[in-house]
Amino acid sequence: ERPDALPRDLEGVHVAISAGGTREPLDPVRFLGNRSSGRQGYALARVAAQRGARVTLVAAHTADLATPAGVELERVGTAAELRDAMHFVAKAADVVVMAAAVADFRPVDSAEHKIKKTDRDPDPVALTRNADILAELVAARRPGQVVVGFAAETGDGESDVLEYGRAKLKRKGCDWLVVNAVGDGRAFEVEDNAGWLLSADGAETPLPHGSKARLASAVWDAVAPSARR
Ligand code: CTP
Ligand code: CA
């Protein structure tokens, strides 16, 4: 889409977006990570800037993506770094979007030196929980601030993707939740996305199969009217 064809409905709005996958070090050369490419978060940042927003993008590990025009980029590595950066930028933001894939756990210890192979099996890696950044940002939310979360869900026998999304929206307490169906090559490392946009007021908008840019436009169509400016 050409920028001049887009509405300028985010003029005067400051948006903070996290993107990409965090990496939790085991030693100086190894980490626990995930498959997030950062593309959806970058698309949200690009479209928000095109629609007039001031955008701060906090990026963990991503594919080799160009920084969107007019977007202020800050790079982070671990969930702890992403947490600090998001709390800082959220203080001045009107809309906060947690599109990053944040590691739920990190190794209890990160070795100072590269772990050496020996002639026996290694000890199991002890993990501990990371803070839930989205839940913290919701708890710290200023009046009028809009908080958007993401959920990548796979369906299983017990509950479908939408049911999981509804439960997660309640649990997190955010204003909007973008629910993506994953598995079978969907969402991760691909150009296309599909899912639902769930609102805390109960509205459920299907997000049609399409590019991540299109999904980003659909999200901003819904969220922009509630963004304070
Ligand atoms: N999130 C976060 N901090 C974490 C984990 C997740 O801020 N430590 C955010 C993600 O950026 C996303 C939302 O919470 O916006 C949902 O992430 P998800 O992994 O789907 O939810 P979890 O609560 O971690 O639940 P689970 O992984 O068990 O489904
Ligand atoms: Ca998780």
PDB file of C-alpha atoms and ligand atoms in Angstrom:
ATOM      1  CA  GLU A   1       0.000   0.000   0.000  1.00  0.00           C
ATOM      2  CA  ARG A   2       1.256   3.506  -0.789  1.00  0.00           C
ATOM      3  CA  PRO A   3       1.725   5.611   2.358  1.00  0.00           C
ATOM      4  CA  ASP A   4      -0.264   8.483   0.846  1.00  0.00           C
ATOM      5  CA  ALA A   5      -3.227   6.117   0.388  1.00  0.00           C
ATOM      6  CA  LEU A   6      -3.390   5.421   4.130  1.00  0.00           C
ATOM      7  CA  PRO A   7      -5.424   7.368   6.692  1.00  0.00           C
ATOM      8  CA  ARG A   8      -3.464   9.720   9.011  1.00  0.00           C
ATOM      9  CA  ASP A   9      -5.500   8.559  11.997  1.00  0.00           C
ATOM     10  CA  LEU A  10      -2.463   7.995  14.248  1.00  0.00           C
ATOM     11  CA  GLU A  11      -1.167  11.567  13.938  1.00  0.00           C
ATOM     12  CA  GLY A  12      -0.024  12.739  17.391  1.00  0.00           C
ATOM     13  CA  VAL A  13      -0.115   9.202  18.828  1.00  0.00           C
ATOM     14  CA  HIS A  14       3.034   7.682  20.347  1.00  0.00           C
ATOM     15  CA  VAL A  15       3.191   3.918  19.814  1.00  0.00           C
ATOM     16  CA  ALA A  16       5.639   1.527  21.530  1.00  0.00           C
ATOM     17  CA  ILE A  17       5.983  -1.887  19.872  1.00  0.00           C
ATOM     18  CA  SER A  18       8.067  -4.935  20.779  1.00  0.00           C
ATOM     19  CA  ALA A  19       9.052  -7.420  18.083  1.00  0.00           C
ATOM     20  CA  GLY A  20      11.168 -10.500  17.483  1.00  0.00           C
ATOM     21  CA  GLY A  21      12.248 -13.345  19.719  1.00  0.00           C
ATOM     22  CA  THR A  22      14.234 -13.018  22.922  1.00  0.00           C
ATOM     23  CA  ARG A  23      17.361 -15.096  23.498  1.00  0.00           C
ATOM     24  CA  GLU A  24      18.292 -16.422  26.910  1.00  0.00           C
ATOM     25  CA  PRO A  25      22.002 -17.200  27.258  1.00  0.00           C
ATOM     26  CA  LEU A  26      23.347 -20.551  28.423  1.00  0.00           C
ATOM     27  CA  ASP A  27      26.940 -19.399  27.946  1.00  0.00           C
ATOM     28  CA  PRO A  28      28.632 -16.733  25.794  1.00  0.00           C
ATOM     29  CA  VAL A  29      27.840 -18.562  22.538  1.00  0.00           C
ATOM     30  CA  ARG A  30      24.602 -20.496  23.217  1.00  0.00           C
ATOM     31  CA  PHE A  31      21.050 -19.486  24.025  1.00  0.00           C
ATOM     32  CA  LEU A  32      17.428 -20.625  24.325  1.00  0.00           C
ATOM     33  CA  GLY A  33      15.476 -18.903  21.580  1.00  0.00           C
ATOM     34  CA  ASN A  34      12.418 -19.194  19.394  1.00  0.00           C
ATOM     35  CA  ARG A  35      11.402 -18.966  15.741  1.00  0.00           C
ATOM     36  CA  SER A  36       9.940 -15.458  15.762  1.00  0.00           C
ATOM     37  CA  SER A  37      11.135 -13.429  12.742  1.00  0.00           C
ATOM     38  CA  GLY A  38       9.841 -10.067  13.992  1.00  0.00           C
ATOM     39  CA  ARG A  39       7.955  -9.495  10.726  1.00  0.00           C
ATOM     40  CA  GLN A  40       4.530  -8.919  12.300  1.00  0.00           C
ATOM     41  CA  GLY A  41       5.859  -6.401  14.823  1.00  0.00           C
ATOM     42  CA  TYR A  42       7.818  -4.599  12.099  1.00  0.00           C
ATOM     43  CA  ALA A  43       4.712  -4.473   9.887  1.00  0.00           C
ATOM     44  CA  LEU A  44       2.712  -2.944  12.755  1.00  0.00           C
ATOM     45  CA  ALA A  45       5.463  -0.373  13.301  1.00  0.00           C
ATOM     46  CA  ARG A  46       5.729   0.482   9.598  1.00  0.00           C
ATOM     47  CA  VAL A  47       1.969   0.896   9.138  1.00  0.00           C
ATOM     48  CA  ALA A  48       1.613   2.948  12.350  1.00  0.00           C
ATOM     49  CA  ALA A  49       4.362   5.322  11.156  1.00  0.00           C
ATOM     50  CA  GLN A  50       2.730   5.567   7.719  1.00  0.00           C
ATOM     51  CA  ARG A  51      -0.520   6.512   9.465  1.00  0.00           C
ATOM     52  CA  GLY A  52       1.218   9.346  11.304  1.00  0.00           C
ATOM     53  CA  ALA A  53       2.236   7.804  14.640  1.00  0.00           C
ATOM     54  CA  ARG A  54       5.504   8.408  16.410  1.00  0.00           C
ATOM     55  CA  VAL A  55       6.808   4.846  16.750  1.00  0.00           C
ATOM     56  CA  THR A  56       9.401   3.318  19.052  1.00  0.00           C
ATOM     57  CA  LEU A  57      10.239  -0.270  18.081  1.00  0.00           C
ATOM     58  CA  VAL A  58      11.979  -2.482  20.637  1.00  0.00           C
ATOM     59  CA  ALA A  59      13.418  -5.385  18.669  1.00  0.00           C
ATOM     60  CA  ALA A  60      14.786  -8.625  20.061  1.00  0.00           C
ATOM     61  CA  HIS A  61      16.301 -11.112  17.599  1.00  0.00           C
ATOM     62  CA  THR A  62      14.728 -10.800  14.142  1.00  0.00           C
ATOM     63  CA  ALA A  63      15.313 -11.902  10.598  1.00  0.00           C
ATOM     64  CA  ASP A  64      17.349  -9.436   8.539  1.00  0.00           C
ATOM     65  CA  LEU A  65      14.625  -6.765   8.340  1.00  0.00           C
ATOM     66  CA  ALA A  66      14.968  -3.163   7.201  1.00  0.00           C
ATOM     67  CA  THR A  67      14.148  -0.596   9.877  1.00  0.00           C
ATOM     68  CA  PRO A  68      10.814   0.926   8.794  1.00  0.00           C
ATOM     69  CA  ALA A  69      11.039   4.571   7.682  1.00  0.00           C
ATOM     70  CA  GLY A  70      10.513   7.070  10.475  1.00  0.00           C
ATOM     71  CA  VAL A  71      10.632   4.436  13.229  1.00  0.00           C
ATOM     72  CA  GLU A  72      12.968   4.723  16.214  1.00  0.00           C
ATOM     73  CA  LEU A  73      14.610   1.324  16.778  1.00  0.00           C
ATOM     74  CA  GLU A  74      16.097  -0.059  19.969  1.00  0.00           C
ATOM     75  CA  ARG A  75      17.740  -3.493  19.975  1.00  0.00           C
ATOM     76  CA  VAL A  76      17.556  -5.874  22.936  1.00  0.00           C
ATOM     77  CA  GLY A  77      18.622  -9.486  23.513  1.00  0.00           C
ATOM     78  CA  THR A  78      17.078 -11.112  26.556  1.00  0.00           C
ATOM     79  CA  ALA A  79      13.567 -10.969  28.006  1.00  0.00           C
ATOM     80  CA  ALA A  80      14.993  -8.969  30.927  1.00  0.00           C
ATOM     81  CA  GLU A  81      16.391  -6.346  28.531  1.00  0.00           C
ATOM     82  CA  LEU A  82      13.128  -6.227  26.594  1.00  0.00           C
ATOM     83  CA  ARG A  83      11.258  -5.808  29.885  1.00  0.00           C
ATOM     84  CA  ASP A  84      13.381  -2.812  30.933  1.00  0.00           C
ATOM     85  CA  ALA A  85      13.115  -1.191  27.485  1.00  0.00           C
ATOM     86  CA  MET A  86       9.341  -1.634  27.250  1.00  0.00           C
ATOM     87  CA  HIS A  87       8.697  -0.290  30.749  1.00  0.00           C
ATOM     88  CA  PHE A  88      10.772   2.778  29.838  1.00  0.00           C
ATOM     89  CA  VAL A  89       9.134   3.523  26.467  1.00  0.00           C
ATOM     90  CA  ALA A  90       5.635   2.656  27.737  1.00  0.00           C
ATOM     91  CA  LYS A  91       5.836   5.583  30.194  1.00  0.00           C
ATOM     92  CA  ALA A  92       5.484   8.006  27.282  1.00  0.00           C
ATOM     93  CA  ALA A  93       3.381   5.860  24.924  1.00  0.00           C
ATOM     94  CA  ASP A  94      -0.327   6.153  24.125  1.00  0.00           C
ATOM     95  CA  VAL A  95      -0.461   2.640  22.654  1.00  0.00           C
ATOM     96  CA  VAL A  96       1.716  -0.310  23.719  1.00  0.00           C
ATOM     97  CA  VAL A  97       1.916  -3.406  21.494  1.00  0.00           C
ATOM     98  CA  MET A  98       3.616  -6.610  22.703  1.00  0.00           C
ATOM     99  CA  ALA A  99       4.279  -8.454  19.454  1.00  0.00           C
ATOM    100  CA  ALA A 100       7.570  -9.962  20.684  1.00  0.00           C
ATOM    101  CA  ALA A 101       7.910 -13.676  21.375  1.00  0.00           C
ATOM    102  CA  VAL A 102       9.215 -13.482  24.929  1.00  0.00           C
ATOM    103  CA  ALA A 103      10.921 -16.546  26.399  1.00  0.00           C
ATOM    104  CA  ASP A 104       8.792 -17.870  29.248  1.00  0.00           C
ATOM    105  CA  PHE A 105      11.872 -19.352  30.949  1.00  0.00           C
ATOM    106  CA  ARG A 106      15.592 -18.637  31.155  1.00  0.00           C
ATOM    107  CA  PRO A 107      18.496 -20.741  32.389  1.00  0.00           C
ATOM    108  CA  VAL A 108      19.069 -20.171  36.099  1.00  0.00           C
ATOM    109  CA  ASP A 109      22.783 -19.764  35.411  1.00  0.00           C
ATOM    110  CA  SER A 110      24.544 -18.398  32.369  1.00  0.00           C
ATOM    111  CA  ALA A 111      28.124 -19.691  32.282  1.00  0.00           C
ATOM    112  CA  GLU A 112      30.803 -17.032  32.064  1.00  0.00           C
ATOM    113  CA  HIS A 113      32.895 -19.212  29.748  1.00  0.00           C
ATOM    114  CA  LYS A 114      31.851 -21.529  26.961  1.00  0.00           C
ATOM    115  CA  ILE A 115      30.605 -24.837  28.384  1.00  0.00           C
ATOM    116  CA  LYS A 116      33.096 -27.578  27.465  1.00  0.00           C
ATOM    117  CA  LYS A 117      32.203 -31.048  26.290  1.00  0.00           C
ATOM    118  CA  THR A 118      33.358 -33.857  28.604  1.00  0.00           C
ATOM    119  CA  ASP A 119      33.213 -37.650  28.373  1.00  0.00           C
ATOM    120  CA  ARG A 120      29.923 -37.816  30.312  1.00  0.00           C
ATOM    121  CA  ASP A 121      26.388 -36.523  29.817  1.00  0.00           C
ATOM    122  CA  PRO A 122      25.831 -32.915  30.885  1.00  0.00           C
ATOM    123  CA  ASP A 123      23.741 -31.901  33.878  1.00  0.00           C
ATOM    124  CA  PRO A 124      20.144 -30.938  33.030  1.00  0.00           C
ATOM    125  CA  VAL A 125      19.648 -27.222  32.366  1.00  0.00           C
ATOM    126  CA  ALA A 126      17.766 -25.646  35.277  1.00  0.00           C
ATOM    127  CA  LEU A 127      15.238 -23.018  34.163  1.00  0.00           C
ATOM    128  CA  THR A 128      13.403 -20.260  35.955  1.00  0.00           C
ATOM    129  CA  ARG A 129      10.390 -18.166  34.893  1.00  0.00           C
ATOM    130  CA  ASN A 130      10.734 -14.788  33.228  1.00  0.00           C
ATOM    131  CA  ALA A 131       8.465 -11.905  34.221  1.00  0.00           C
ATOM    132  CA  ASP A 132       5.242 -11.563  32.220  1.00  0.00           C
ATOM    133  CA  ILE A 133       5.968  -8.199  30.601  1.00  0.00           C
ATOM    134  CA  LEU A 134       2.504  -7.763  29.064  1.00  0.00           C
ATOM    135  CA  ALA A 135       0.796  -8.380  32.409  1.00  0.00           C
ATOM    136  CA  GLU A 136       3.178  -5.903  34.067  1.00  0.00           C
ATOM    137  CA  LEU A 137       2.513  -3.261  31.392  1.00  0.00           C
ATOM    138  CA  VAL A 138      -1.239  -3.738  31.911  1.00  0.00           C
ATOM    139  CA  ALA A 139      -0.791  -3.313  35.669  1.00  0.00           C
ATOM    140  CA  ALA A 140       1.294  -0.140  35.112  1.00  0.00           C
ATOM    141  CA  ARG A 141      -1.049   1.283  32.448  1.00  0.00           C
ATOM    142  CA  ARG A 142      -1.772   4.995  32.580  1.00  0.00           C
ATOM    143  CA  PRO A 143      -5.395   6.208  32.202  1.00  0.00           C
ATOM    144  CA  GLY A 144      -6.313   6.135  28.519  1.00  0.00           C
ATOM    145  CA  GLN A 145      -3.303   4.079  27.498  1.00  0.00           C
ATOM    146  CA  VAL A 146      -4.189   1.210  25.134  1.00  0.00           C
ATOM    147  CA  VAL A 147      -2.387  -2.139  25.523  1.00  0.00           C
ATOM    148  CA  VAL A 148      -2.355  -4.732  22.735  1.00  0.00           C
ATOM    149  CA  GLY A 149      -1.140  -8.309  23.230  1.00  0.00           C
ATOM    150  CA  PHE A 150      -0.465 -11.151  20.838  1.00  0.00           C
ATOM    151  CA  ALA A 151      -1.116 -14.853  21.138  1.00  0.00           C
ATOM    152  CA  ALA A 152       0.137 -17.600  18.867  1.00  0.00           C
ATOM    153  CA  GLU A 153      -1.993 -20.651  19.552  1.00  0.00           C
ATOM    154  CA  THR A 154      -2.266 -24.151  18.165  1.00  0.00           C
ATOM    155  CA  GLY A 155      -5.617 -25.926  18.387  1.00  0.00           C
ATOM    156  CA  ASP A 156      -5.791 -29.270  20.179  1.00  0.00           C
ATOM    157  CA  GLY A 157      -8.490 -31.696  21.282  1.00  0.00           C
ATOM    158  CA  GLU A 158      -9.486 -29.732  24.378  1.00  0.00           C
ATOM    159  CA  SER A 159     -10.019 -26.234  23.160  1.00  0.00           C
ATOM    160  CA  ASP A 160      -9.781 -24.382  19.872  1.00  0.00           C
ATOM    161  CA  VAL A 161      -7.526 -21.483  19.046  1.00  0.00           C
ATOM    162  CA  LEU A 162     -10.262 -18.896  19.637  1.00  0.00           C
ATOM    163  CA  GLU A 163     -11.137 -20.348  23.062  1.00  0.00           C
ATOM    164  CA  TYR A 164      -7.486 -20.161  24.102  1.00  0.00           C
ATOM    165  CA  GLY A 165      -7.399 -16.576  22.836  1.00  0.00           C
ATOM    166  CA  ARG A 166     -10.469 -15.555  24.851  1.00  0.00           C
ATOM    167  CA  ALA A 167      -9.004 -17.090  27.998  1.00  0.00           C
ATOM    168  CA  LYS A 168      -5.639 -15.372  27.399  1.00  0.00           C
ATOM    169  CA  LEU A 169      -7.288 -11.968  26.841  1.00  0.00           C
ATOM    170  CA  LYS A 170      -9.027 -12.282  30.234  1.00  0.00           C
ATOM    171  CA  ARG A 171      -5.907 -13.522  31.979  1.00  0.00           C
ATOM    172  CA  LYS A 172      -3.670 -10.765  30.588  1.00  0.00           C
ATOM    173  CA  GLY A 173      -6.172  -7.933  31.071  1.00  0.00           C
ATOM    174  CA  CYS A 174      -5.086  -6.100  27.902  1.00  0.00           C
ATOM    175  CA  ASP A 175      -7.484  -4.053  25.735  1.00  0.00           C
ATOM    176  CA  TRP A 176      -6.887  -6.048  22.550  1.00  0.00           C
ATOM    177  CA  LEU A 177      -5.444  -9.456  21.757  1.00  0.00           C
ATOM    178  CA  VAL A 178      -4.310 -10.466  18.280  1.00  0.00           C
ATOM    179  CA  VAL A 179      -4.751 -14.235  18.070  1.00  0.00           C
ATOM    180  CA  ASN A 180      -2.792 -16.090  15.416  1.00  0.00           C
ATOM    181  CA  ALA A 181      -3.362 -19.709  14.492  1.00  0.00           C
ATOM    182  CA  VAL A 182       0.043 -21.448  14.306  1.00  0.00           C
ATOM    183  CA  GLY A 183       1.273 -24.889  13.384  1.00  0.00           C
ATOM    184  CA  ASP A 184       1.293 -26.483   9.915  1.00  0.00           C
ATOM    185  CA  GLY A 185       3.734 -23.817   8.750  1.00  0.00           C
ATOM    186  CA  ARG A 186       1.431 -20.932   9.715  1.00  0.00           C
ATOM    187  CA  ALA A 187       2.597 -17.626  11.222  1.00  0.00           C
ATOM    188  CA  PHE A 188       6.234 -18.425  11.981  1.00  0.00           C
ATOM    189  CA  GLU A 189       8.830 -17.667   9.328  1.00  0.00           C
ATOM    190  CA  VAL A 190       6.206 -17.079   6.659  1.00  0.00           C
ATOM    191  CA  GLU A 191       4.844 -13.954   4.980  1.00  0.00           C
ATOM    192  CA  ASP A 192       1.170 -14.550   5.692  1.00  0.00           C
ATOM    193  CA  ASN A 193      -0.912 -14.532   8.861  1.00  0.00           C
ATOM    194  CA  ALA A 194      -4.497 -15.231   9.840  1.00  0.00           C
ATOM    195  CA  GLY A 195      -6.445 -15.000  13.072  1.00  0.00           C
ATOM    196  CA  TRP A 196      -8.786 -12.900  15.194  1.00  0.00           C
ATOM    197  CA  LEU A 197      -8.648  -9.568  16.917  1.00  0.00           C
ATOM    198  CA  LEU A 198     -10.337  -9.854  20.307  1.00  0.00           C
ATOM    199  CA  SER A 199     -11.398  -6.768  22.238  1.00  0.00           C
ATOM    200  CA  ALA A 200     -11.807  -6.569  26.022  1.00  0.00           C
ATOM    201  CA  ASP A 201     -15.357  -5.308  25.352  1.00  0.00           C
ATOM    202  CA  GLY A 202     -16.181  -8.659  23.733  1.00  0.00           C
ATOM    203  CA  ALA A 203     -15.915  -7.730  20.057  1.00  0.00           C
ATOM    204  CA  GLU A 204     -14.262 -10.428  17.906  1.00  0.00           C
ATOM    205  CA  THR A 205     -13.024  -9.424  14.463  1.00  0.00           C
ATOM    206  CA  PRO A 206     -11.722 -12.106  12.121  1.00  0.00           C
ATOM    207  CA  LEU A 207      -8.399 -11.154  10.577  1.00  0.00           C
ATOM    208  CA  PRO A 208      -8.493 -12.484   7.050  1.00  0.00           C
ATOM    209  CA  HIS A 209      -5.729 -14.532   5.537  1.00  0.00           C
ATOM    210  CA  GLY A 210      -3.320 -12.056   3.979  1.00  0.00           C
ATOM    211  CA  SER A 211       0.059 -10.380   4.303  1.00  0.00           C
ATOM    212  CA  LYS A 212       1.401  -9.269   7.666  1.00  0.00           C
ATOM    213  CA  ALA A 213       1.096  -5.689   6.344  1.00  0.00           C
ATOM    214  CA  ARG A 214      -2.605  -6.283   5.735  1.00  0.00           C
ATOM    215  CA  LEU A 215      -3.043  -7.775   9.167  1.00  0.00           C
ATOM    216  CA  ALA A 216      -1.238  -4.745  10.635  1.00  0.00           C
ATOM    217  CA  SER A 217      -3.626  -2.405   8.775  1.00  0.00           C
ATOM    218  CA  ALA A 218      -6.636  -4.333  10.101  1.00  0.00           C
ATOM    219  CA  VAL A 219      -5.281  -4.088  13.657  1.00  0.00           C
ATOM    220  CA  TRP A 220      -4.740  -0.321  13.361  1.00  0.00           C
ATOM    221  CA  ASP A 221      -8.190   0.138  11.773  1.00  0.00           C
ATOM    222  CA  ALA A 222      -9.653  -1.291  14.973  1.00  0.00           C
ATOM    223  CA  VAL A 223      -7.255   0.188  17.538  1.00  0.00           C
ATOM    224  CA  ALA A 224      -6.693   3.720  16.145  1.00  0.00           C
ATOM    225  CA  PRO A 225     -10.133   5.104  17.155  1.00  0.00           C
ATOM    226  CA  SER A 226      -9.442   4.228  20.816  1.00  0.00           C
ATOM    227  CA  ALA A 227      -5.922   5.730  20.817  1.00  0.00           C
ATOM    228  CA  ARG A 228      -5.758   9.007  22.706  1.00  0.00           C
ATOM    229  CA  ARG A 229      -4.091  11.850  20.845  1.00  0.00           C
TER     230      ARG A 229
HETATM  231  N1  CTP B   1       4.454 -12.029  26.919  1.00  0.00           N
HETATM  232  C1  CTP B   1       5.148 -11.174  27.749  1.00  0.00           C
HETATM  233  N2  CTP B   1       6.049 -11.673  28.651  1.00  0.00           N
HETATM  234  C2  CTP B   1       6.263 -13.003  28.734  1.00  0.00           C
HETATM  235  C3  CTP B   1       5.552 -13.893  27.885  1.00  0.00           C
HETATM  236  C4  CTP B   1       4.660 -13.362  26.994  1.00  0.00           C
HETATM  237  O1  CTP B   1       4.943  -9.967  27.679  1.00  0.00           O
HETATM  238  N3  CTP B   1       7.140 -13.456  29.617  1.00  0.00           N
HETATM  239  C5  CTP B   1       3.477 -11.461  25.993  1.00  0.00           C
HETATM  240  C6  CTP B   1       3.733 -11.712  24.526  1.00  0.00           C
HETATM  241  O2  CTP B   1       4.519 -10.686  23.950  1.00  0.00           O
HETATM  242  C7  CTP B   1       2.313 -11.712  23.956  1.00  0.00           C
HETATM  243  C8  CTP B   1       1.465 -12.241  25.102  1.00  0.00           C
HETATM  244  O3  CTP B   1       2.227 -12.040  26.287  1.00  0.00           O
HETATM  245  O4  CTP B   1       1.875 -10.404  23.671  1.00  0.00           O
HETATM  246  C9  CTP B   1       1.075 -13.661  25.004  1.00  0.00           C
HETATM  247  O5  CTP B   1       2.219 -14.468  24.927  1.00  0.00           O
HETATM  248  P1  CTP B   1       2.035 -16.038  24.976  1.00  0.00           P
HETATM  249  O6  CTP B   1       3.375 -16.686  24.933  1.00  0.00           O
HETATM  250  O7  CTP B   1       1.022 -16.421  23.949  1.00  0.00           O
HETATM  251  O8  CTP B   1       1.339 -16.217  26.405  1.00  0.00           O
HETATM  252  P2  CTP B   1       1.823 -16.808  27.764  1.00  0.00           P
HETATM  253  O9  CTP B   1       1.122 -16.037  28.822  1.00  0.00           O
HETATM  254  O10 CTP B   1       3.306 -16.844  27.850  1.00  0.00           O
HETATM  255  O11 CTP B   1       1.202 -18.268  27.776  1.00  0.00           O
HETATM  256  P3  CTP B   1       1.651 -19.631  27.024  1.00  0.00           P
HETATM  257  O12 CTP B   1       2.986 -19.396  26.368  1.00  0.00           O
HETATM  258  O13 CTP B   1       1.676 -20.666  28.079  1.00  0.00           O
HETATM  259  O14 CTP B   1       0.543 -19.879  26.011  1.00  0.00           O
HETATM  260 CA    CA B   2       4.665 -17.886  26.301  1.00  0.00          CA
END
